[in-house]
PDB file of C-alpha atoms in Angstrom:
ATOM      1  CA  UNK A 283      93.714 -49.751 -26.797  1.00 42.00           C
ATOM      2  CA  UNK A 284      93.201 -46.107 -27.762  1.00 42.00           C
ATOM      3  CA  UNK A 285      89.463 -46.729 -28.033  1.00 39.00           C
ATOM      4  CA  UNK A 286      89.383 -48.246 -24.548  1.00 43.00           C
ATOM      5  CA  UNK A 287      91.340 -45.338 -23.085  1.00 40.00           C
ATOM      6  CA  UNK A 288      89.015 -42.853 -24.711  1.00 42.00           C
ATOM      7  CA  UNK A 289      86.019 -44.791 -23.427  1.00 41.00           C
ATOM      8  CA  UNK A 290      87.434 -44.770 -19.906  1.00 41.00           C
ATOM      9  CA  UNK A 291      88.037 -41.042 -20.128  1.00 42.00           C
ATOM     10  CA  UNK A 292      84.471 -40.508 -21.327  1.00 39.00           C
ATOM     11  CA  UNK A 293      83.100 -42.580 -18.469  1.00 38.00           C
ATOM     12  CA  UNK A 294      85.240 -40.679 -15.974  1.00 41.00           C
ATOM     13  CA  UNK A 295      84.005 -37.374 -17.373  1.00 40.00           C
ATOM     14  CA  UNK A 296      80.393 -38.517 -17.061  1.00 39.00           C
ATOM     15  CA  UNK A 297      80.983 -39.559 -13.467  1.00 40.00           C
ATOM     16  CA  UNK A 298      82.514 -36.188 -12.661  1.00 41.00           C
ATOM     17  CA  UNK A 299      79.569 -34.387 -14.278  1.00 42.00           C
ATOM     18  CA  UNK A 300      77.121 -36.596 -12.418  1.00 41.00           C
ATOM     19  CA  UNK A 301      78.789 -36.026  -9.055  1.00 42.00           C
ATOM     20  CA  UNK A 302      78.800 -32.281  -9.679  1.00 44.00           C
ATOM     21  CA  UNK A 303      75.040 -32.313 -10.190  1.00 51.00           C
ATOM     22  CA  UNK A 304      74.190 -35.122  -7.800  1.00 55.00           C
ATOM     23  CA  UNK A 305      70.823 -34.560  -6.247  1.00 84.00           C
ATOM     24  CA  UNK A 306      68.450 -36.168  -3.836  1.00 94.00           C
ATOM     25  CA  UNK A 307      64.793 -35.527  -3.193  1.00 97.00           C
ATOM     26  CA  UNK A 308      63.441 -35.842   0.318  1.00 97.00           C
ATOM     27  CA  UNK A 309      60.283 -34.878   2.151  1.00 97.00           C
ATOM     28  CA  UNK A 310      60.424 -31.568   3.995  1.00 98.00           C
ATOM     29  CA  UNK A 311      58.736 -33.084   7.062  1.00 97.00           C
ATOM     30  CA  UNK A 312      59.811 -36.557   8.204  1.00 91.00           C
ATOM     31  CA  UNK A 313      56.503 -37.139   9.993  1.00 90.00           C
ATOM     32  CA  UNK A 314      53.180 -35.293   9.968  1.00 94.00           C
ATOM     33  CA  UNK A 315      52.856 -32.010   8.091  1.00 97.00           C
ATOM     34  CA  UNK A 316      51.735 -29.157  10.340  1.00 97.00           C
ATOM     35  CA  UNK A 317      48.868 -26.765   9.667  1.00 98.00           C
ATOM     36  CA  UNK A 318      46.972 -29.325   7.571  1.00 97.00           C
ATOM     37  CA  UNK A 319      43.217 -29.961   7.743  1.00 95.00           C
ATOM     38  CA  UNK A 320      43.322 -32.876   5.312  1.00 95.00           C
ATOM     39  CA  UNK A 321      45.781 -35.512   4.155  1.00 94.00           C
ATOM     40  CA  UNK A 322      47.851 -34.295   1.240  1.00 95.00           C
ATOM     41  CA  UNK A 323      48.381 -36.235  -1.946  1.00 93.00           C
ATOM     42  CA  UNK A 324      51.985 -37.104  -2.726  1.00 93.00           C
ATOM     43  CA  UNK A 325      52.122 -34.407  -5.414  1.00 92.00           C
ATOM     44  CA  UNK A 326      51.037 -31.793  -2.858  1.00 94.00           C
ATOM     45  CA  UNK A 327      53.557 -32.610  -0.160  1.00 97.00           C
ATOM     46  CA  UNK A 328      56.426 -30.178   0.405  1.00 98.00           C
ATOM     47  CA  UNK A 329      59.809 -31.492  -0.707  1.00 98.00           C
ATOM     48  CA  UNK A 330      63.473 -30.583  -0.904  1.00 98.00           C
ATOM     49  CA  UNK A 331      65.685 -31.243  -3.889  1.00 98.00           C
ATOM     50  CA  UNK A 332      69.323 -31.146  -2.844  1.00 98.00           C
ATOM     51  CA  UNK A 333      72.155 -30.366  -5.253  1.00 98.00           C
ATOM     52  CA  UNK A 334      75.664 -30.839  -3.906  1.00 97.00           C
ATOM     53  CA  UNK A 335      78.837 -29.683  -5.660  1.00 97.00           C
ATOM     54  CA  UNK A 336      81.749 -32.029  -6.158  1.00 94.00           C
ATOM     55  CA  UNK A 337      83.633 -32.447  -2.891  1.00 93.00           C
ATOM     56  CA  UNK A 338      86.792 -30.973  -4.414  1.00 94.00           C
ATOM     57  CA  UNK A 339      84.949 -27.772  -5.282  1.00 95.00           C
ATOM     58  CA  UNK A 340      82.626 -27.411  -2.295  1.00 97.00           C
ATOM     59  CA  UNK A 341      83.088 -24.145  -0.401  1.00 97.00           C
ATOM     60  CA  UNK A 342      80.926 -25.130   2.558  1.00 98.00           C
ATOM     61  CA  UNK A 343      78.408 -22.423   1.634  1.00 98.00           C
ATOM     62  CA  UNK A 344      74.793 -23.332   0.846  1.00 98.00           C
ATOM     63  CA  UNK A 345      71.750 -21.556  -0.561  1.00 98.00           C
ATOM     64  CA  UNK A 346      68.088 -22.472  -0.150  1.00 99.00           C
ATOM     65  CA  UNK A 347      66.076 -21.605  -3.245  1.00 98.00           C
ATOM     66  CA  UNK A 348      62.452 -20.456  -3.294  1.00 98.00           C
ATOM     67  CA  UNK A 349      61.084 -20.272  -6.857  1.00 98.00           C
ATOM     68  CA  UNK A 350      58.257 -17.874  -7.613  1.00 98.00           C
ATOM     69  CA  UNK A 351      54.789 -18.364  -9.039  1.00 97.00           C
ATOM     70  CA  UNK A 352      52.530 -15.820  -7.343  1.00 98.00           C
ATOM     71  CA  UNK A 353      51.722 -18.259  -4.503  1.00 98.00           C
ATOM     72  CA  UNK A 354      49.562 -20.025  -7.090  1.00 98.00           C
ATOM     73  CA  UNK A 355      52.179 -22.302  -8.633  1.00 97.00           C
ATOM     74  CA  UNK A 356      55.910 -22.961  -8.310  1.00 98.00           C
ATOM     75  CA  UNK A 357      58.065 -22.416 -11.389  1.00 97.00           C
ATOM     76  CA  UNK A 358      60.956 -24.607 -10.317  1.00 96.00           C
ATOM     77  CA  UNK A 359      61.855 -25.407 -13.951  1.00 96.00           C
ATOM     78  CA  UNK A 360      62.982 -21.793 -14.493  1.00 96.00           C
ATOM     79  CA  UNK A 361      63.700 -20.388 -11.016  1.00 97.00           C
ATOM     80  CA  UNK A 362      64.754 -23.590  -9.274  1.00 97.00           C
ATOM     81  CA  UNK A 363      66.729 -26.251 -11.124  1.00 96.00           C
ATOM     82  CA  UNK A 364      68.817 -23.993 -13.425  1.00 96.00           C
ATOM     83  CA  UNK A 365      69.574 -21.662 -10.512  1.00 97.00           C
ATOM     84  CA  UNK A 366      70.747 -24.600  -8.391  1.00 98.00           C
ATOM     85  CA  UNK A 367      73.015 -25.765 -11.202  1.00 97.00           C
ATOM     86  CA  UNK A 368      74.569 -22.301 -11.452  1.00 97.00           C
ATOM     87  CA  UNK A 369      75.287 -22.280  -7.724  1.00 98.00           C
ATOM     88  CA  UNK A 370      76.911 -25.704  -7.575  1.00 97.00           C
ATOM     89  CA  UNK A 371      79.282 -24.655 -10.363  1.00 97.00           C
ATOM     90  CA  UNK A 372      80.511 -22.067  -7.860  1.00 97.00           C
ATOM     91  CA  UNK A 373      80.929 -24.729  -5.200  1.00 97.00           C
ATOM     92  CA  UNK A 374      77.778 -23.675  -3.361  1.00 98.00           C
ATOM     93  CA  UNK A 375      75.342 -26.392  -2.301  1.00 98.00           C
ATOM     94  CA  UNK A 376      71.809 -25.593  -3.475  1.00 98.00           C
ATOM     95  CA  UNK A 377      68.516 -26.813  -2.055  1.00 98.00           C
ATOM     96  CA  UNK A 378      65.320 -26.137  -4.022  1.00 98.00           C
ATOM     97  CA  UNK A 379      62.162 -25.951  -1.894  1.00 98.00           C
ATOM     98  CA  UNK A 380      58.821 -27.158  -3.127  1.00 98.00           C
ATOM     99  CA  UNK A 381      56.714 -25.327  -0.548  1.00 98.00           C
ATOM    100  CA  UNK A 382      52.989 -25.660  -0.004  1.00 98.00           C
ATOM    101  CA  UNK A 383      50.782 -23.180  -1.819  1.00 98.00           C
ATOM    102  CA  UNK A 384      48.284 -21.315   0.376  1.00 98.00           C
ATOM    103  CA  UNK A 385      44.986 -23.211   0.406  1.00 97.00           C
ATOM    104  CA  UNK A 386      42.213 -22.467   2.904  1.00 96.00           C
ATOM    105  CA  UNK A 387      40.601 -25.795   2.124  1.00 96.00           C
ATOM    106  CA  UNK A 388      43.694 -27.702   3.212  1.00 96.00           C
ATOM    107  CA  UNK A 389      45.299 -25.433   5.811  1.00 97.00           C
ATOM    108  CA  UNK A 390      44.092 -24.108   9.132  1.00 97.00           C
ATOM    109  CA  UNK A 391      45.841 -20.817   8.337  1.00 97.00           C
ATOM    110  CA  UNK A 392      46.800 -20.604   4.692  1.00 97.00           C
ATOM    111  CA  UNK A 393      48.882 -17.462   5.211  1.00 98.00           C
ATOM    112  CA  UNK A 394      51.311 -19.380   7.446  1.00 98.00           C
ATOM    113  CA  UNK A 395      51.748 -22.497   5.305  1.00 98.00           C
ATOM    114  CA  UNK A 396      54.565 -21.240   3.054  1.00 98.00           C
ATOM    115  CA  UNK A 397      56.485 -19.571   5.902  1.00 98.00           C
ATOM    116  CA  UNK A 398      56.284 -22.730   7.984  1.00 98.00           C
ATOM    117  CA  UNK A 399      57.776 -24.658   5.083  1.00 98.00           C
ATOM    118  CA  UNK A 400      60.516 -22.053   4.631  1.00 98.00           C
ATOM    119  CA  UNK A 401      61.448 -22.301   8.312  1.00 98.00           C
ATOM    120  CA  UNK A 402      61.385 -26.087   8.128  1.00 98.00           C
ATOM    121  CA  UNK A 403      63.689 -25.959   5.087  1.00 98.00           C
ATOM    122  CA  UNK A 404      66.218 -23.905   7.048  1.00 98.00           C
ATOM    123  CA  UNK A 405      65.918 -26.259   9.996  1.00 98.00           C
ATOM    124  CA  UNK A 406      66.498 -29.353   7.845  1.00 98.00           C
ATOM    125  CA  UNK A 407      69.474 -27.889   5.985  1.00 98.00           C
ATOM    126  CA  UNK A 408      71.169 -26.770   9.213  1.00 98.00           C
ATOM    127  CA  UNK A 409      70.520 -30.144  10.853  1.00 98.00           C
ATOM    128  CA  UNK A 410      72.072 -31.966   7.868  1.00 97.00           C
ATOM    129  CA  UNK A 411      74.935 -29.546   7.330  1.00 98.00           C
ATOM    130  CA  UNK A 412      77.700 -31.963   8.351  1.00 96.00           C
ATOM    131  CA  UNK A 413      76.190 -34.759   6.254  1.00 97.00           C
ATOM    132  CA  UNK A 414      76.065 -32.519   3.187  1.00 97.00           C
ATOM    133  CA  UNK A 415      79.527 -30.970   3.733  1.00 96.00           C
ATOM    134  CA  UNK A 416      77.975 -27.581   4.554  1.00 98.00           C
ATOM    135  CA  UNK A 417      79.083 -25.030   7.120  1.00 98.00           C
ATOM    136  CA  UNK A 418      76.010 -24.491   9.298  1.00 98.00           C
ATOM    137  CA  UNK A 419      76.931 -20.805   9.637  1.00 98.00           C
ATOM    138  CA  UNK A 420      77.079 -20.216   5.880  1.00 98.00           C
ATOM    139  CA  UNK A 421      73.514 -20.970   4.781  1.00 98.00           C
ATOM    140  CA  UNK A 422      71.697 -18.296   2.807  1.00 98.00           C
ATOM    141  CA  UNK A 423      68.511 -18.033   0.791  1.00 98.00           C
ATOM    142  CA  UNK A 424      67.412 -16.770  -2.616  1.00 98.00           C
ATOM    143  CA  UNK A 425      63.838 -16.091  -3.701  1.00 98.00           C
ATOM    144  CA  UNK A 426      62.205 -15.004  -6.921  1.00 98.00           C
ATOM    145  CA  UNK A 427      59.012 -12.913  -7.216  1.00 98.00           C
ATOM    146  CA  UNK A 428      56.534 -14.408  -4.713  1.00 98.00           C
ATOM    147  CA  UNK A 429      59.367 -16.732  -3.723  1.00 98.00           C
ATOM    148  CA  UNK A 430      61.177 -13.506  -2.893  1.00 98.00           C
ATOM    149  CA  UNK A 431      58.339 -12.591  -0.559  1.00 98.00           C
ATOM    150  CA  UNK A 432      58.655 -15.984   1.089  1.00 98.00           C
ATOM    151  CA  UNK A 433      62.424 -15.581   1.391  1.00 98.00           C
ATOM    152  CA  UNK A 434      62.109 -12.081   2.843  1.00 98.00           C
ATOM    153  CA  UNK A 435      59.476 -13.434   5.270  1.00 98.00           C
ATOM    154  CA  UNK A 436      61.961 -16.044   6.459  1.00 98.00           C
ATOM    155  CA  UNK A 437      64.626 -13.360   6.768  1.00 98.00           C
ATOM    156  CA  UNK A 438      62.464 -11.049   8.851  1.00 98.00           C
ATOM    157  CA  UNK A 439      60.346 -13.449  10.935  1.00 98.00           C
ATOM    158  CA  UNK A 440      62.976 -15.937  12.118  1.00 98.00           C
ATOM    159  CA  UNK A 441      62.693 -14.966  15.802  1.00 96.00           C
ATOM    160  CA  UNK A 442      59.216 -16.539  15.954  1.00 97.00           C
ATOM    161  CA  UNK A 443      59.248 -20.248  15.234  1.00 97.00           C
ATOM    162  CA  UNK A 444      56.051 -21.329  13.519  1.00 97.00           C
ATOM    163  CA  UNK A 445      57.242 -24.935  13.401  1.00 97.00           C
ATOM    164  CA  UNK A 446      58.183 -27.457  16.058  1.00 96.00           C
ATOM    165  CA  UNK A 447      61.803 -26.716  16.910  1.00 96.00           C
ATOM    166  CA  UNK A 448      62.587 -28.337  20.228  1.00 95.00           C
ATOM    167  CA  UNK A 449      66.228 -28.565  19.135  1.00 95.00           C
ATOM    168  CA  UNK A 450      66.408 -24.788  19.051  1.00 96.00           C
ATOM    169  CA  UNK A 451      67.988 -24.734  15.598  1.00 97.00           C
ATOM    170  CA  UNK A 452      68.753 -21.222  14.354  1.00 98.00           C
ATOM    171  CA  UNK A 453      66.197 -20.279  11.676  1.00 98.00           C
ATOM    172  CA  UNK A 454      67.936 -17.058  10.616  1.00 98.00           C
ATOM    173  CA  UNK A 455      69.486 -17.143   7.119  1.00 98.00           C
ATOM    174  CA  UNK A 456      73.083 -15.961   7.005  1.00 98.00           C
ATOM    175  CA  UNK A 457      72.412 -13.930   3.848  1.00 98.00           C
ATOM    176  CA  UNK A 458      69.525 -13.154   1.514  1.00 98.00           C
ATOM    177  CA  UNK A 459      69.249 -12.702  -2.231  1.00 98.00           C
ATOM    178  CA  UNK A 460      65.935 -11.335  -3.528  1.00 98.00           C
ATOM    179  CA  UNK A 461      65.256 -11.302  -7.271  1.00 98.00           C
ATOM    180  CA  UNK A 462      62.369  -9.081  -8.482  1.00 98.00           C
ATOM    181  CA  UNK A 463      60.698  -9.839  -5.147  1.00 98.00           C
ATOM    182  CA  UNK A 464      57.228  -9.168  -3.900  1.00 98.00           C
ATOM    183  CA  UNK A 465      58.006  -7.491  -0.573  1.00 98.00           C
ATOM    184  CA  UNK A 466      54.872  -5.715   0.593  1.00 98.00           C
ATOM    185  CA  UNK A 467      51.269  -6.766   1.060  1.00 98.00           C
ATOM    186  CA  UNK A 468      50.097  -3.129   1.095  1.00 98.00           C
ATOM    187  CA  UNK A 469      47.517  -2.526  -1.621  1.00 96.00           C
ATOM    188  CA  UNK A 470      49.418   0.273  -3.351  1.00 96.00           C
ATOM    189  CA  UNK A 471      52.664  -1.679  -3.579  1.00 97.00           C
ATOM    190  CA  UNK A 472      51.974  -5.399  -3.594  1.00 97.00           C
ATOM    191  CA  UNK A 473      51.391  -7.839  -6.428  1.00 98.00           C
ATOM    192  CA  UNK A 474      47.642  -8.343  -6.140  1.00 97.00           C
ATOM    193  CA  UNK A 475      47.641 -11.987  -7.183  1.00 97.00           C
ATOM    194  CA  UNK A 476      50.263 -12.943  -4.624  1.00 98.00           C
ATOM    195  CA  UNK A 477      48.449 -11.023  -1.894  1.00 98.00           C
ATOM    196  CA  UNK A 478      45.074 -12.603  -2.657  1.00 98.00           C
ATOM    197  CA  UNK A 479      46.540 -16.103  -2.839  1.00 98.00           C
ATOM    198  CA  UNK A 480      48.395 -15.694   0.454  1.00 98.00           C
ATOM    199  CA  UNK A 481      46.027 -13.559   2.539  1.00 98.00           C
ATOM    200  CA  UNK A 482      42.645 -13.805   0.829  1.00 97.00           C
ATOM    201  CA  UNK A 483      40.506 -11.139  -0.810  1.00 96.00           C
ATOM    202  CA  UNK A 484      39.892  -9.131   2.361  1.00 96.00           C
ATOM    203  CA  UNK A 485      42.885  -9.589   4.664  1.00 97.00           C
ATOM    204  CA  UNK A 486      42.938  -8.034   8.094  1.00 97.00           C
ATOM    205  CA  UNK A 487      45.166  -4.981   8.645  1.00 98.00           C
ATOM    206  CA  UNK A 488      47.193  -7.100  11.081  1.00 98.00           C
ATOM    207  CA  UNK A 489      47.955  -9.712   8.419  1.00 98.00           C
ATOM    208  CA  UNK A 490      48.843  -7.043   5.867  1.00 98.00           C
ATOM    209  CA  UNK A 491      51.231  -5.446   8.340  1.00 98.00           C
ATOM    210  CA  UNK A 492      52.760  -8.781   9.367  1.00 98.00           C
ATOM    211  CA  UNK A 493      53.546  -9.806   5.810  1.00 98.00           C
ATOM    212  CA  UNK A 494      54.618  -6.381   4.556  1.00 98.00           C
ATOM    213  CA  UNK A 495      58.230  -7.281   5.082  1.00 98.00           C
ATOM    214  CA  UNK A 496      59.605  -3.783   4.583  1.00 98.00           C
ATOM    215  CA  UNK A 497      57.940  -3.093   7.953  1.00 98.00           C
ATOM    216  CA  UNK A 498      59.570  -6.093   9.621  1.00 98.00           C
ATOM    217  CA  UNK A 499      63.254  -5.254   9.045  1.00 98.00           C
ATOM    218  CA  UNK A 500      65.471  -4.922  12.133  1.00 98.00           C
ATOM    219  CA  UNK A 501      69.184  -4.646  12.706  1.00 98.00           C
ATOM    220  CA  UNK A 502      69.203  -8.467  12.870  1.00 98.00           C
ATOM    221  CA  UNK A 503      67.900  -8.933   9.333  1.00 98.00           C
ATOM    222  CA  UNK A 504      70.535 -10.801   7.264  1.00 98.00           C
ATOM    223  CA  UNK A 505      72.763  -8.981   4.758  1.00 98.00           C
ATOM    224  CA  UNK A 506      70.710  -8.702   1.580  1.00 98.00           C
ATOM    225  CA  UNK A 507      71.293  -8.412  -2.154  1.00 98.00           C
ATOM    226  CA  UNK A 508      68.328  -7.182  -4.205  1.00 98.00           C
ATOM    227  CA  UNK A 509      67.934  -7.046  -7.959  1.00 98.00           C
ATOM    228  CA  UNK A 510      64.992  -5.853 -10.038  1.00 98.00           C
ATOM    229  CA  UNK A 511      64.270  -4.151 -13.354  1.00 97.00           C
ATOM    230  CA  UNK A 512      62.922  -0.639 -13.523  1.00 97.00           C
ATOM    231  CA  UNK A 513      60.373  -1.591 -16.164  1.00 96.00           C
ATOM    232  CA  UNK A 514      58.869  -4.514 -14.207  1.00 97.00           C
ATOM    233  CA  UNK A 515      55.167  -4.420 -15.115  1.00 97.00           C
ATOM    234  CA  UNK A 516      54.177  -7.261 -12.762  1.00 97.00           C
ATOM    235  CA  UNK A 517      55.931  -6.545  -9.448  1.00 98.00           C
ATOM    236  CA  UNK A 518      56.734  -2.883  -8.930  1.00 98.00           C
ATOM    237  CA  UNK A 519      60.412  -2.105  -8.521  1.00 98.00           C
ATOM    238  CA  UNK A 520      59.374  -0.016  -5.527  1.00 98.00           C
ATOM    239  CA  UNK A 521      59.132  -3.291  -3.593  1.00 98.00           C
ATOM    240  CA  UNK A 522      62.884  -3.750  -3.767  1.00 98.00           C
ATOM    241  CA  UNK A 523      63.528  -0.051  -3.163  1.00 98.00           C
ATOM    242  CA  UNK A 524      61.339  -0.010  -0.057  1.00 98.00           C
ATOM    243  CA  UNK A 525      63.102  -3.049   1.377  1.00 98.00           C
ATOM    244  CA  UNK A 526      66.516  -1.579   0.554  1.00 98.00           C
ATOM    245  CA  UNK A 527      65.637   1.672   2.358  1.00 98.00           C
ATOM    246  CA  UNK A 528      64.470  -0.299   5.405  1.00 98.00           C
ATOM    247  CA  UNK A 529      67.745  -2.237   5.443  1.00 98.00           C
ATOM    248  CA  UNK A 530      69.784   0.965   5.271  1.00 98.00           C
ATOM    249  CA  UNK A 531      67.696   2.552   8.035  1.00 98.00           C
ATOM    250  CA  UNK A 532      68.471  -0.395  10.286  1.00 98.00           C
ATOM    251  CA  UNK A 533      72.176  -0.546   9.475  1.00 98.00           C
ATOM    252  CA  UNK A 534      72.009  -3.860   7.569  1.00 98.00           C
ATOM    253  CA  UNK A 535      74.556  -4.510   4.813  1.00 98.00           C
ATOM    254  CA  UNK A 536      72.628  -4.284   1.555  1.00 98.00           C
ATOM    255  CA  UNK A 537      73.227  -4.035  -2.175  1.00 98.00           C
ATOM    256  CA  UNK A 538      70.626  -3.029  -4.753  1.00 98.00           C
ATOM    257  CA  UNK A 539      71.184  -3.712  -8.463  1.00 97.00           C
ATOM    258  CA  UNK A 540      68.579  -2.331 -10.870  1.00 97.00           C
ATOM    259  CA  UNK A 541      68.385  -3.122 -14.576  1.00 95.00           C
ATOM    260  CA  UNK A 542      66.748  -0.415 -16.679  1.00 95.00           C
ATOM    261  CA  UNK A 543      65.111  -3.059 -18.892  1.00 94.00           C
ATOM    262  CA  UNK A 544      64.227  -6.703 -18.420  1.00 94.00           C
ATOM    263  CA  UNK A 545      60.683  -6.645 -17.063  1.00 96.00           C
ATOM    264  CA  UNK A 546      59.479  -9.394 -14.733  1.00 96.00           C
ATOM    265  CA  UNK A 547      61.161 -12.778 -14.949  1.00 95.00           C
ATOM    266  CA  UNK A 548      64.302 -11.402 -16.567  1.00 95.00           C
ATOM    267  CA  UNK A 549      66.158 -14.589 -15.623  1.00 93.00           C
ATOM    268  CA  UNK A 550      64.522 -16.106 -18.700  1.00 91.00           C
ATOM    269  CA  UNK A 551      66.177 -13.788 -21.208  1.00 88.00           C
ATOM    270  CA  UNK A 552      69.095 -11.947 -19.645  1.00 91.00           C
ATOM    271  CA  UNK A 553      72.425 -13.820 -19.821  1.00 92.00           C
ATOM    272  CA  UNK A 554      72.813 -15.789 -16.607  1.00 92.00           C
ATOM    273  CA  UNK A 555      76.271 -14.433 -15.838  1.00 92.00           C
ATOM    274  CA  UNK A 556      75.050 -10.870 -16.245  1.00 94.00           C
ATOM    275  CA  UNK A 557      72.742 -11.044 -13.241  1.00 96.00           C
ATOM    276  CA  UNK A 558      74.257 -13.917 -11.225  1.00 97.00           C
ATOM    277  CA  UNK A 559      77.937 -12.974 -11.105  1.00 97.00           C
ATOM    278  CA  UNK A 560      77.158  -9.886  -8.977  1.00 97.00           C
ATOM    279  CA  UNK A 561      75.262 -12.207  -6.612  1.00 98.00           C
ATOM    280  CA  UNK A 562      78.282 -14.475  -6.245  1.00 98.00           C
ATOM    281  CA  UNK A 563      80.487 -11.439  -5.594  1.00 98.00           C
ATOM    282  CA  UNK A 564      78.079 -10.231  -2.901  1.00 98.00           C
ATOM    283  CA  UNK A 565      78.033 -13.620  -1.188  1.00 98.00           C
ATOM    284  CA  UNK A 566      81.836 -13.712  -1.248  1.00 96.00           C
ATOM    285  CA  UNK A 567      82.066 -10.156   0.059  1.00 96.00           C
ATOM    286  CA  UNK A 568      80.040 -11.206   3.097  1.00 96.00           C
ATOM    287  CA  UNK A 569      82.511 -13.933   3.892  1.00 94.00           C
ATOM    288  CA  UNK A 570      80.434 -16.824   2.620  1.00 92.00           C
TER     289      UNK A 570
END
């Protein structure tokens, strides 16, 4: 009898753990994918992976996650899945976006492909908010490195819909978290690999200006938390500083946390609580 009771307890514990990390994978676009010149292989199609906290712990808040990778790959195994798991432990639903990588051979305008996918992700999450036990007015975003550029693009370009949105769904994130982000496309500040992959080797001044997101901040930009390390040798810390200054100039609530050491990708070696607990406190301070 004791063995059976213990077995039942073990099964119950497994079910609780499973429900706390329950996930579903779904296509980002239910029908045709916009801005495509060719048919995409299944492995190339943009997708969402949805992680929902246990119903008893759910806060109604959600975060959409954009992993980095220099717009040349997507490192979801380090800046996607483990980040989502950390959020759902806090009762925050987490949606990891596998966005399209810029490709002139497959896109009519490769610079717009990722942003279109980011806007579509926000549209899908808001449209499914009630189904996923999410408050549609408590949906934020987090982006890492080039994923931080994509997140900051979504947070500064939401007034122009680059996707079909006949429903008029609000594309503005309620809050932003940017982790060692690429912010600017200006030559003296940007990460050259991200810029080349997104805009090409010789981008027009108009494209550089459009995607230099420190230049796109307005008073309507969402409250933003930024974190970076001062010794980042890949993406200059000045990216975060420039964005922070633009937020302050426009009266947007902002918090900037700089680590003296950690270099790029510090999520791989700094204790998770050390850099994520301040993020949770910021989200809570904003009422989410």
